[in-house]
Amino acid sequence: EAGVAQSPRYKIIEKRQSVAFWCNPISGHATLYWYQQILGQGPKLLIQFQNNGVVDDSQLPKDRFSAERLKGVDSTLKIQPAKLEDSAVYLCASSLPAGYEQYFGPGTRLTVT
Amino acid sequence: AQSVTQLDSHVSVSEGTPVLLRCNYSSSYSPSLFWYVQHPNKGLQLLLKYTSAATLVKGINGFEAEFKKSETSFHLTKPSAHMSDAAEYFCVVSVSGGGADGLTFGKGTHLIIQP
């Protein structure tokens, strides 16, 4: 079984630029999550989707971050404009209906200069 | 709101000796508790989880954890450390409600294994 796929694996941008990350969950997984892991900290939930609907986005900085999950499969997380403090690893995870084990992708490491 | 506190940022043990990684949690409701491991440049992997069944939970690679409600603790142990156990370990809590079940991670404990 293929795991959660993410791309790109690494991205370097300058502050005030825009960036987008892509996630392809495990086939059949209805729930998709985006987490932000700043160096030296544990991951923090940004947003949770159930199929293509948002379940929880309470910790998403909506002035600059946006996410969508069209057709209930792939998802894209966008940052516009980026700030220095957005430097982090962005992790995507998926699960069968909420409440089941979450499987994590390898992450996208973002560096904002 | 729920939270977890990992009491040690770094733990160093000798190979073959016991491992103890400490975690306290706070939750208004009955939580689900997890331990995840993150090896360098690798993804997060679930070690074990507690979901209100047996209080002693056995996981992969010889790890286990005991849920103690009276102490609000969920410490991770292993009888004998192996060099391959060197990694970052996260204690995690989740409270499901309204379909939302995002994980709340602790800050992590870096486990160092001395040869």
Short mmCIF file of C-alpha atoms in Angstrom, two decimals:
data_model
loop_
_atom_site.label_atom_id
_atom_site.label_comp_id
_atom_site.label_asym_id
_atom_site.label_seq_id
_atom_site.Cartn_x
_atom_site.Cartn_y
_atom_site.Cartn_z
CA GLU A 1 0.00 0.00 0.00
CA ALA A 2 1.39 3.35 -1.01
CA GLY A 3 1.84 5.88 1.76
CA VAL A 4 0.99 9.57 1.95
CA ALA A 5 2.79 11.45 -0.80
CA GLN A 6 3.92 15.06 -0.53
CA SER A 7 5.68 17.41 -2.87
CA PRO A 8 7.94 19.19 -3.09
CA ARG A 9 10.21 17.75 -0.41
CA TYR A 10 12.16 20.98 -0.04
CA LYS A 11 11.41 24.60 -0.90
CA ILE A 12 13.37 27.80 -0.37
CA ILE A 13 11.65 31.14 -0.94
CA GLU A 14 12.11 34.76 0.04
CA LYS A 15 9.78 36.46 2.46
CA ARG A 16 6.64 37.93 0.92
CA GLN A 17 6.67 35.29 -1.83
CA SER A 18 3.96 32.66 -2.23
CA VAL A 19 4.34 28.91 -1.97
CA ALA A 20 2.09 25.87 -2.33
CA PHE A 21 2.42 22.33 -1.06
CA TRP A 22 0.65 19.26 -2.40
CA CYS A 23 -0.52 16.13 -0.61
CA ASN A 24 -1.92 12.87 -1.94
CA PRO A 25 -3.38 10.76 0.87
CA ILE A 26 -3.57 7.00 1.12
CA SER A 27 -6.25 5.68 -1.23
CA GLY A 28 -9.62 5.48 0.46
CA HIS A 29 -8.73 7.71 3.39
CA ALA A 30 -11.54 10.17 3.95
CA THR A 31 -9.77 12.38 6.49
CA LEU A 32 -6.78 14.57 5.70
CA TYR A 33 -4.72 16.76 8.03
CA TRP A 34 -2.05 19.42 7.61
CA TYR A 35 0.43 19.98 10.44
CA GLN A 36 3.22 22.53 10.87
CA GLN A 37 6.40 21.41 12.66
CA ILE A 38 8.78 24.20 13.59
CA LEU A 39 12.34 23.11 14.35
CA GLY A 40 12.61 21.76 17.89
CA GLN A 41 8.87 21.51 18.44
CA GLY A 42 6.13 18.99 17.99
CA PRO A 43 3.78 19.22 15.02
CA LYS A 44 0.82 21.58 15.32
CA LEU A 45 -2.48 20.92 13.56
CA LEU A 46 -3.35 23.54 10.96
CA ILE A 47 -6.44 22.10 9.33
CA GLN A 48 -8.50 18.90 9.15
CA PHE A 49 -10.66 17.87 6.20
CA GLN A 50 -13.35 15.21 6.13
CA ASN A 51 -13.77 14.37 2.44
CA ASN A 52 -13.74 17.86 0.90
CA GLY A 53 -15.22 19.70 3.89
CA VAL A 54 -13.29 21.50 6.63
CA VAL A 55 -13.77 19.99 10.09
CA ASP A 56 -11.29 22.08 12.06
CA ASP A 57 -9.24 25.09 10.96
CA SER A 58 -9.08 26.89 14.28
CA GLN A 59 -5.26 27.08 14.27
CA LEU A 60 -4.85 28.05 10.62
CA PRO A 61 -3.56 31.65 10.20
CA LYS A 62 -6.22 32.52 7.71
CA ASP A 63 -4.75 35.91 6.79
CA ARG A 64 -1.95 34.16 4.92
CA PHE A 65 -2.63 30.42 4.87
CA SER A 66 -5.27 28.66 2.80
CA ALA A 67 -6.00 25.03 2.04
CA GLU A 68 -8.34 23.13 -0.18
CA ARG A 69 -9.22 19.55 -0.89
CA LEU A 70 -11.08 19.43 -4.14
CA LYS A 71 -12.93 16.19 -4.96
CA GLY A 72 -12.08 14.85 -1.51
CA VAL A 73 -8.70 13.38 -2.51
CA ASP A 74 -5.60 15.54 -3.05
CA SER A 75 -5.04 18.66 -1.03
CA THR A 76 -3.06 21.85 -1.46
CA LEU A 77 -1.78 24.15 1.30
CA LYS A 78 -0.81 27.67 0.27
CA ILE A 79 1.04 30.47 2.05
CA GLN A 80 0.73 33.99 0.68
CA PRO A 81 2.73 36.01 1.57
CA ALA A 82 5.33 33.99 3.46
CA LYS A 83 7.05 35.28 6.59
CA LEU A 84 10.33 34.22 8.14
CA GLU A 85 8.47 32.45 10.97
CA ASP A 86 6.77 30.17 8.44
CA SER A 87 10.03 28.26 8.08
CA ALA A 88 9.04 24.74 9.14
CA VAL A 89 8.26 21.24 7.95
CA TYR A 90 4.71 20.91 6.69
CA LEU A 91 3.32 17.45 7.29
CA CYS A 92 0.30 15.89 5.68
CA ALA A 93 -1.49 12.96 7.30
CA SER A 94 -4.50 10.89 6.38
CA SER A 95 -6.79 8.40 8.05
CA LEU A 96 -9.89 6.38 7.41
CA PRO A 97 -12.83 8.13 9.05
CA ALA A 98 -11.73 10.40 11.87
CA GLY A 99 -10.71 8.47 14.94
CA TYR A 100 -8.56 5.94 13.15
CA GLU A 101 -4.75 5.95 13.03
CA GLN A 102 -3.21 8.89 11.20
CA TYR A 103 -0.49 8.06 8.68
CA PHE A 104 2.04 10.79 8.03
CA GLY A 105 3.81 11.75 4.85
CA PRO A 106 7.53 12.63 4.69
CA GLY A 107 6.83 16.36 4.87
CA THR A 108 7.88 19.45 2.94
CA ARG A 109 10.70 21.46 4.47
CA LEU A 110 10.14 25.17 3.84
CA THR A 111 12.87 27.74 4.36
CA VAL A 112 11.90 31.41 4.13
CA THR A 113 14.85 33.80 3.75
CA ALA B 1 -8.64 22.05 25.61
CA GLN B 2 -6.05 19.31 25.89
CA SER B 3 -2.29 19.40 26.24
CA VAL B 4 0.68 17.18 26.95
CA THR B 5 3.89 17.93 28.79
CA GLN B 6 6.97 15.89 28.13
CA LEU B 7 9.06 16.25 31.22
CA ASP B 8 12.48 15.73 29.63
CA SER B 9 13.74 17.35 26.45
CA HIS B 10 16.69 14.93 26.30
CA VAL B 11 17.21 11.45 27.76
CA SER B 12 20.50 9.57 27.50
CA VAL B 13 20.82 5.88 28.34
CA SER B 14 23.35 3.17 27.68
CA GLU B 15 22.57 0.41 25.22
CA GLY B 16 20.93 -2.52 27.01
CA THR B 17 19.58 -0.44 29.91
CA PRO B 18 15.93 0.53 30.50
CA VAL B 19 14.31 3.52 28.84
CA LEU B 20 11.79 5.82 30.54
CA LEU B 21 10.27 8.79 28.71
CA ARG B 22 7.84 10.78 30.84
CA CYS B 23 4.60 12.40 29.75
CA ASN B 24 1.79 14.12 31.62
CA TYR B 25 -1.45 15.08 29.94
CA SER B 26 -4.30 17.46 30.54
CA SER B 27 -7.75 16.91 29.11
CA SER B 28 -11.28 17.83 30.04
CA TYR B 29 -12.63 14.64 28.50
CA SER B 30 -11.56 11.05 28.14
CA PRO B 31 -8.53 11.32 25.92
CA SER B 32 -6.88 9.07 23.43
CA LEU B 33 -3.13 9.03 24.05
CA PHE B 34 -0.34 8.10 21.67
CA TRP B 35 3.39 7.88 21.41
CA TYR B 36 4.97 8.66 18.03
CA VAL B 37 8.62 8.28 17.02
CA GLN B 38 10.47 10.37 14.46
CA HIS B 39 13.83 9.17 13.17
CA PRO B 40 16.08 11.71 11.44
CA ASN B 41 14.84 12.53 7.96
CA LYS B 42 12.01 10.02 8.29
CA GLY B 43 8.29 10.39 8.80
CA LEU B 44 6.39 10.08 12.04
CA GLN B 45 5.56 6.53 13.05
CA LEU B 46 2.97 5.41 15.58
CA LEU B 47 4.51 3.43 18.45
CA LEU B 48 1.37 2.73 20.46
CA LYS B 49 -1.99 4.16 21.46
CA TYR B 50 -4.36 4.14 24.43
CA THR B 51 -8.08 4.41 23.79
CA SER B 52 -9.71 3.49 27.15
CA ALA B 53 -9.22 -0.26 26.95
CA ALA B 54 -6.35 -1.84 28.92
CA THR B 55 -4.28 0.68 30.84
CA LEU B 56 -1.01 -1.05 29.92
CA VAL B 57 -0.48 -0.66 26.21
CA LYS B 58 2.08 -2.61 24.22
CA GLY B 59 3.53 -1.15 21.07
CA ILE B 60 6.05 -1.92 18.40
CA ASN B 61 9.77 -2.58 18.96
CA GLY B 62 9.32 -3.63 22.58
CA PHE B 63 7.91 -0.32 23.82
CA GLU B 64 4.99 -0.07 26.21
CA ALA B 65 3.17 2.65 28.11
CA GLU B 66 0.91 2.73 31.13
CA PHE B 67 -2.07 5.05 31.43
CA LYS B 68 -2.49 6.33 35.01
CA LYS B 69 -5.56 8.50 35.33
CA SER B 70 -4.87 9.43 38.96
CA GLU B 71 -1.48 10.81 37.98
CA THR B 72 -2.54 12.04 34.51
CA SER B 73 0.54 10.30 33.16
CA PHE B 74 1.34 8.15 30.15
CA HIS B 75 5.03 7.26 30.45
CA LEU B 76 6.80 5.26 27.75
CA THR B 77 9.16 2.45 28.72
CA LYS B 78 11.36 -0.20 27.16
CA PRO B 79 13.27 -2.82 29.16
CA SER B 80 16.44 -2.73 27.09
CA ALA B 81 17.54 0.08 24.78
CA HIS B 82 18.95 -0.58 21.34
CA MET B 83 21.06 1.74 19.25
CA SER B 84 18.27 1.90 16.68
CA ASP B 85 15.97 3.46 19.29
CA ALA B 86 17.83 6.77 19.05
CA ALA B 87 15.21 9.22 17.78
CA GLU B 88 12.74 11.94 18.78
CA TYR B 89 9.69 10.72 20.69
CA PHE B 90 6.41 12.59 20.93
CA CYS B 91 3.62 12.11 23.42
CA VAL B 92 0.31 12.98 21.80
CA VAL B 93 -3.26 13.52 22.96
CA SER B 94 -6.47 13.62 20.99
CA VAL B 95 -10.02 14.33 22.03
CA SER B 96 -12.64 13.60 19.43
CA GLY B 97 -15.62 15.90 19.12
CA GLY B 98 -17.82 16.88 16.23
CA GLY B 99 -15.66 14.83 13.89
CA ALA B 100 -12.52 16.78 14.78
CA ASP B 101 -9.73 14.61 16.11
CA GLY B 102 -6.54 16.47 15.35
CA LEU B 103 -3.54 15.44 17.40
CA THR B 104 -1.92 17.69 20.01
CA PHE B 105 1.79 16.92 20.26
CA GLY B 106 4.18 17.49 23.10
CA LYS B 107 7.50 19.21 22.43
CA GLY B 108 9.33 15.94 22.10
CA THR B 109 12.05 14.00 23.94
CA HIS B 110 15.31 13.34 22.19
CA LEU B 111 16.50 9.85 23.11
CA ILE B 112 20.25 9.29 22.96
CA ILE B 113 21.67 5.79 23.18
CA GLN B 114 25.25 5.50 24.41
CA PRO B 115 27.22 2.47 23.18
#
